[in-house]
mmCIF file of C-alpha atoms in Angstrom:
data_model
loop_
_atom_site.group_PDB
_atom_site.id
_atom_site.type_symbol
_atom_site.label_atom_id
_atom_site.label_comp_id
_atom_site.label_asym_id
_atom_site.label_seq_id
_atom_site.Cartn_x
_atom_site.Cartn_y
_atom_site.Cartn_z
ATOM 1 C CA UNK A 1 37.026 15.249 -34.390
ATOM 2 C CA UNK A 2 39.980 15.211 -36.622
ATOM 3 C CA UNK A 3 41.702 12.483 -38.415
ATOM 4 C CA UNK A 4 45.250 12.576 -36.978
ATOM 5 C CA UNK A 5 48.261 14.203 -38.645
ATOM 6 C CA UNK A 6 49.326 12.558 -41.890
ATOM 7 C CA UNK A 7 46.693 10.085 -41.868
ATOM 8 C CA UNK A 8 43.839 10.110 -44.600
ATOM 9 C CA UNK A 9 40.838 8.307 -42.762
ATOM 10 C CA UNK A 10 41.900 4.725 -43.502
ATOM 11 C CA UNK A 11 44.959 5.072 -45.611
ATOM 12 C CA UNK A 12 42.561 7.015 -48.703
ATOM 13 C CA UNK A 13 40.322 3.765 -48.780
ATOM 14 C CA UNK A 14 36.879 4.856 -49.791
ATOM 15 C CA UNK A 15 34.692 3.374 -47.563
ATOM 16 C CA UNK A 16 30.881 3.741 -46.447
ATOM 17 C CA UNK A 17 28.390 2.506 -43.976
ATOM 18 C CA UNK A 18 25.363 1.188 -45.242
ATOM 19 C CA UNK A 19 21.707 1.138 -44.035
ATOM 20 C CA UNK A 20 22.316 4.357 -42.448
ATOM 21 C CA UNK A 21 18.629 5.192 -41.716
ATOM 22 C CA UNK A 22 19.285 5.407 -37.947
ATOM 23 C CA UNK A 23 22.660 7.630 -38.338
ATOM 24 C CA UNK A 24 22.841 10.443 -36.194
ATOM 25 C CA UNK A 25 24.712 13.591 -35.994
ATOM 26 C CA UNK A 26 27.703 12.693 -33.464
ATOM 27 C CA UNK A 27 28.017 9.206 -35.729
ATOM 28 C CA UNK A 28 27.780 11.242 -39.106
ATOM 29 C CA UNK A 29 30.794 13.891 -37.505
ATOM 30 C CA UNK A 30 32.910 10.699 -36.602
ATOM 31 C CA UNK A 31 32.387 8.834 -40.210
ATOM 32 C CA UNK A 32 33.159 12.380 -41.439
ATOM 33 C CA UNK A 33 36.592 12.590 -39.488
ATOM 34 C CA UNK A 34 37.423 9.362 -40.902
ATOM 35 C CA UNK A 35 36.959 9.848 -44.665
ATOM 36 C CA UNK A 36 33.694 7.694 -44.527
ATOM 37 C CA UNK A 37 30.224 7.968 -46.540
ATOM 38 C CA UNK A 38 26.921 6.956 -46.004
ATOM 39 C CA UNK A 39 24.146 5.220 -47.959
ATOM 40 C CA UNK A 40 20.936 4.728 -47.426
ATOM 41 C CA UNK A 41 17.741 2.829 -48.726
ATOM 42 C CA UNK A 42 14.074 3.792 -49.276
ATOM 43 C CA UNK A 43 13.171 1.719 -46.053
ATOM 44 C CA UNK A 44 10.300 4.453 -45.137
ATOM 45 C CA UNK A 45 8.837 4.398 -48.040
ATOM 46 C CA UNK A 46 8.451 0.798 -48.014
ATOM 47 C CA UNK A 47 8.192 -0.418 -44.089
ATOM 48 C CA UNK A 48 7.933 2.776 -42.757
ATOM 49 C CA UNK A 49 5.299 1.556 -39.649
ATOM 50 C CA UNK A 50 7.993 -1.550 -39.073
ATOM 51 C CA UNK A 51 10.314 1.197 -38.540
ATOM 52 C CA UNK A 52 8.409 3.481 -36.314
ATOM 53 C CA UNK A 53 7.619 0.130 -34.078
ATOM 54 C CA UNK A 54 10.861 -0.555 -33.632
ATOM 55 C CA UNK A 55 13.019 2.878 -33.116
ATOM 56 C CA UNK A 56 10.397 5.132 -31.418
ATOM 57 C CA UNK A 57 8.530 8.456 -33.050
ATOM 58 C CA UNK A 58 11.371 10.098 -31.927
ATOM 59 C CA UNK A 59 14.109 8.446 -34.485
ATOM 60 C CA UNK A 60 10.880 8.226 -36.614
ATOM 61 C CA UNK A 61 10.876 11.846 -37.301
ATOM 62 C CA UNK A 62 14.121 12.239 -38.940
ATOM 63 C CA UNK A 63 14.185 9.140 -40.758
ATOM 64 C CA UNK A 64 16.725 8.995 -42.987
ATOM 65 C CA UNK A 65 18.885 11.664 -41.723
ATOM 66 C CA UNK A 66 19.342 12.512 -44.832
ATOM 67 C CA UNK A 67 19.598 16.762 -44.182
ATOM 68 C CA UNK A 68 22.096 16.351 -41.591
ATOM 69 C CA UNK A 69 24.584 14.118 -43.705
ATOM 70 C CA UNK A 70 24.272 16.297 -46.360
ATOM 71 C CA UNK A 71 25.109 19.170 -44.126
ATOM 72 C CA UNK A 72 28.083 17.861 -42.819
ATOM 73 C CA UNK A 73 29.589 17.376 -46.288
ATOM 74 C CA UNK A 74 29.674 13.379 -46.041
ATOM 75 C CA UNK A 75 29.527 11.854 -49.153
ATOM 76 C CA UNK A 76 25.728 10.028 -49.272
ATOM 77 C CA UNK A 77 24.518 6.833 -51.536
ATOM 78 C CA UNK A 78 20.673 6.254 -52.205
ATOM 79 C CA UNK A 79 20.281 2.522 -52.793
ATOM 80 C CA UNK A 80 17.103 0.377 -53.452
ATOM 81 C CA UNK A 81 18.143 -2.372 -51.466
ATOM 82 C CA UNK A 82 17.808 -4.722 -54.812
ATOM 83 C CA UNK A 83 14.694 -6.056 -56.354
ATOM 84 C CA UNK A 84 13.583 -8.500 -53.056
ATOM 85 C CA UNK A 85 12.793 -6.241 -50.545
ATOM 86 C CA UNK A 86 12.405 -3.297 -53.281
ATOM 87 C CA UNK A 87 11.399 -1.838 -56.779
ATOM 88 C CA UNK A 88 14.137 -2.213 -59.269
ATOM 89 C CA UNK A 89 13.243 1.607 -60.034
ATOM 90 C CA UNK A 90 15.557 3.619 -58.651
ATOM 91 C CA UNK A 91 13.791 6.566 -58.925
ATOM 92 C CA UNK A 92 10.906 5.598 -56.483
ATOM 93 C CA UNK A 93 14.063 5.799 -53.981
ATOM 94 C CA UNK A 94 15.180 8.826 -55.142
#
């Protein structure tokens, strides 16, 4: 996928999707072609089972995706989700 000609994903706005746990490769190639990013929270560490319920063992596995956005060169954010749902620590996220 390319961005077309003259164009710099939307207009050289940064921009990024957020809770991008369930992200996956064709997704993280479009964002890519449009000059997006990508963060993501600790939600594994923290409600890991609620996530395993609800997407399968299969989107379990590579939960975040964090390898294959890294890969592809998209820029990536590691967020705690603030202090309600998470630690105020950010380096239990990281």
């Amino acid at each position: 996928l390319e961005v077309a000609e003259g164009r710099d994903g939307f207009g050289g706005v940064r921009w990024a999707f957020d809770h991008g746990e369930t992200v996956r490769r064709p997704t993280i190639e479009r964002i890519k072609a449009l000059g997006g990013g990508i963060a993501m929270q600790a939600r594994m560490a923290y409600a890991g089972e609620y996530f395993l319920e609800r997407y399968g063992e299969e989107a379990t596995r590579n939960a975040p995706p964090l390898r294959d956005v890294i890969e592809a060169g998209v820029p990536l954010g590691l967020g705690t989700d603030a202090t309600r749902v998470a630690s105020y620590n950010p380096w239990l996220a990281l």
